[in-house]
Amino acid sequence: MPISSSRVCPIVIEREAELTALDRLLTQAAAGHGRFAALVADAGMGKSRLMREVSSRAAAARFQILTGDCREQDRDFPFAPLIDALRQHVMTGPMDLRAFLGPQHEVLGELLPELYAAAAPADPGISSSPEQSKRRLFEAFATLFGRLAATQPLLVMLEDIHWADPTSLELLEVLPRRLAGARLLVLGTARPDEPNPDLHRCLATLRRTREMVEFSIEPLSEAGVGGMLEALLSTSSPPSPTLVASVHKRTDGNPFFVEELLATVPAQATEEWLVGEPAVPENVQDIILRRAARLTTDAQRIVNLAAVAGQRFDFELLLTASRLPPDELLAILHLLVDRRLLVEERTSGSVRLAFRHALTREALLTQLLTPERRKLHHVVGEALERLSSPGQISAETAGELGYHFHAAGMWDKTLAYAAQAGDAAWRMLATVEALTHDRRSLDAALALDDPRAGELHRRCAQALALVGAFDAARDHLEAGLTLARDRGLAHAEQAALHDLAGLYASRDYPVARRLAEEALALAQTGHDRQREALALNRLGNVLTNLRRFDEGRALHEDALRCFDDLGDRWGHADSWDLIGMTRYLAGEAAEARDAFGRAAAMFAELGDTAREASALTSRGLYLAILDGPCASAAPPAAYRTDATDGLRLCRQIAWRAGEAYALVALACADVGEGRYGDAQRHGELALAVAEEIGHDQWQVIALLTLGILDAEMLDTTGALERFERARGIAQVAGAAQWLERLDAWIVYCRQHAGDPDVTLAAPKDNVQPASIGQRRTIIAIAERELAANRPDQALTCVDRLLVGAAGSHPAGAVLLKGDALAALGRMVEADAAYLDARRLASDSGPRSVLWRAAASRARLWRDRDQPLAEQEAATARAEVLALTEMMPDEAHRTAFLQAPEVRPLLAPAGRRRTVDVPAPGGLTPREREVAACVAQGMTNKEIARELGVAVKTVEMHVGTCLGKLGFGSRAQIAAWMVAEGLAVPPQSQG
């Protein structure tokens, strides 16, 4: 039976579910529910066909439509698909550009120089930081889309975002949240097999935040392939099952492959030929190359030029590159369209051609030898250069020229154009794109022995450090250092050492210190005060992280004076920010808060949004008050305000690392206010972000915060798991200050589990603690001494934390002092301490101290002032119940209420001691046995082995003893057993 085939399937097959869902998204967008949707599928699965169908339906629903395409070389240029969408739109016909772009015309003019001339340019004297420029562009796009959508529903279609630049992908993360209430649908297509980590990160973020509707386009079934064959083949009857099965097997249900396979069918061929002809190519690449092999020599040259030019290209570029008369080129292009290699894309005022599919271009490129490619890139580059106006080459065109001349090995032109594109990318803080251009510039500079190679090494290293590529960044800096020394360039040598010190500060502080000291020495010999001040801050920060706080602060203060003399406002702000961190890590939380506030205000004035957000977040970090504990002059609510402002700024500029830090700060403020459910939500989200971006330090701080939260909820098992996990990460990173703090918390958890064998090195005697970690260590040692019935030693430890002006003490430490005084029988002093702890916690938190202080007063006065004891017990009980209402779930509430510290508070007063068993304290014989073992300092595991029972049974008996005796700790059980003559204290082993 003779058959013939059409070129493209005229109907959409087996995509009804996707089209129905996309129709629903259009309806929702028209109603003011902005969404982002992605069609994700392998090449040839029909993504573009679905996009055309959606575009048709959106047009019928009176949507405005913007369409932007990504090309492989677009990965090097910021905002490429968005710029393409705007260009295509403004070329559809005459329009008032100023009215279309609206208030954003000046900002977007930076990206659209041909429109910038039509709009009023911004004052060239106005400058801004790279972060601010990028933020302004994000806001400009969001505001433009929101304004367009306010007048008419808007569909923005972005094809092939697997080739999108990282900055565009960052913007796609921001738009769904920024325009959630707009009449907008952003629809993109992507291939999941493209090695683009930025795309994978973007999609993972949008999946996690549930801000994306994702469509995975599956291959056609055998029935679907049959439907395509019936639509494509002009036959008198449906295709036979044998034909359908054969085509489905060869194409794996890929619609493009089906069309390409049928394109090989000779005129008047039969089904038997299509099913059985052994000469039919087995894959699409063979099909395309066989088709190209039948072209004339001129046509082969043109299609190869086109393949090198890109997936899409202008007719004028090909005309200039080919040097053919227009009529001859048009004839060849007609042939290439007829042969199904190219398609024409018409826009008002221009003609653009494209390969029918990305696979078509890829197949043609694979058959070119390297010298052929190099020559063709040279031809295309020169053609593009001739088409560009001298002195008016845009950054986008400069990037394309740098790409082609680099591939051609034309080093002088590569250096000129790639450097221009790299500068533009840095101005917009498009780090990955800047790195691509700078690497091309560096290759050219090295080939030409150009002195700019050293600075380009440094720029590449800065970009690599920002994306977390430590080894590659180090290699560039070391290469730049070698170049500088070989050429005797002291200024460049100092810069390389300075950057190497900053890089090693994340991995190896001793090495960072050596490098920072060398950088400072060179800066001081060079008589450059600004460079010297920067070097002082670098070394000061390294020394701070080595816990040499006084030395670090002194260097920061020297730098501050230098910047003041120079009138350098940014350096002034930077110094205050670093001074704040030095004070914070030294445990001076109140002074640190003041310094961070100064820095934040100055960064806000300077328009440095990222540093403003960081300083605000640091000012809002309540962690030191929970962790040290350190004193604070402000309540948790004040910290919350700063953390919330920091988080808002981080999300505005799509700064993921800053967002993780701000979420940690919010979680800490939540813990301080007893909002435990919110704390867990913010802490878990911070941890998820830190893990997603691979930020070790933020993973540690998030886990530390979540561990402290668990400890506050009396879940020491959960807390221990968090602390040990954080310690593993900190150990790999060599983060000494985190290890010191985590070790103390791990000891705290193990002590509360009844393990007396854990040890912790105490800071030097009679020396005030000089870090948060040392304060936490002293707390852990004091609690150990108290548990071992050595309250005098515990009191000595706590007093070391309370040096300073009255009223500036941490509530938790004052509470612990009260417990030590009570154990010593100094009731009046203990009561004063408990009242002081309550006052401090009411003023500055944390809230958990309130119920603990009331419970301690109830125990203190139980046998001497029953009414007062019952009043305090009622206060503690009310506070406990209020806290349980704010816990994350029922499991945590139940565990908290059943904890030994809390359970006695909930029992009726008359039942706190069992009287129906004639034994001291109402303990049964088994309970007395367990209590005696506790008095000997044995752990639950050791008691279980000694008595031949399960550990859970021991835990139950210990809890029962606490409840019957009205105690809150094992140490109190031990002291009571000794006082009642039921046990002797454990003998010293020394």
XYZ file of N, CA and C in Angstrom, residues 5 29 48 79 94 126 137 151 154 204 272 320 355 450 476 543 669 673 744 836 846:
63
model
N 4.049 10.931 3.734
C 3.945 11.539 5.057
C 3.968 13.048 4.969
N -4.461 32.022 36.727
C -3.670 33.237 36.525
C -4.576 34.420 36.207
N 7.863 22.048 23.064
C 7.605 23.256 22.276
C 6.208 23.209 21.651
N 20.214 37.459 32.418
C 18.843 37.803 32.028
C 18.560 37.569 30.542
N 4.938 49.109 16.135
C 5.245 50.415 16.737
C 4.613 50.510 18.131
N 25.479 58.385 38.918
C 24.938 57.594 40.016
C 25.527 56.194 39.945
N 17.505 45.228 39.257
C 17.037 44.559 38.042
C 15.970 43.524 38.370
N -3.089 45.211 33.949
C -3.967 45.714 32.892
C -4.583 44.596 32.068
N -1.155 38.062 31.868
C 0.139 37.980 31.187
C 0.672 36.549 31.215
N 14.816 22.518 42.336
C 14.718 21.904 43.669
C 14.154 22.902 44.680
N 5.477 -2.232 4.087
C 6.460 -3.307 4.210
C 7.880 -2.738 4.174
N 26.031 37.849 6.139
C 27.352 38.471 6.275
C 28.442 37.411 6.366
N 17.204 25.939 14.042
C 17.201 24.516 13.732
C 15.874 23.924 14.203
N 49.912 38.868 28.497
C 49.395 40.182 28.868
C 49.457 40.340 30.390
N 43.757 29.271 41.183
C 43.851 30.552 40.477
C 44.646 31.570 41.286
N 42.114 36.027 63.484
C 42.460 35.870 64.900
C 41.218 35.688 65.765
N 15.165 33.474 68.363
C 14.211 34.380 69.026
C 12.959 33.623 69.443
N 11.373 33.192 73.309
C 10.011 33.548 73.691
C 9.149 32.334 73.996
N 30.493 21.044 74.961
C 29.845 21.346 76.238
C 28.383 20.903 76.236
N 15.883 37.014 91.244
C 16.663 37.780 90.270
C 16.599 37.114 88.890
N 15.686 33.893 78.558
C 14.672 33.116 77.846
C 13.490 32.751 78.755
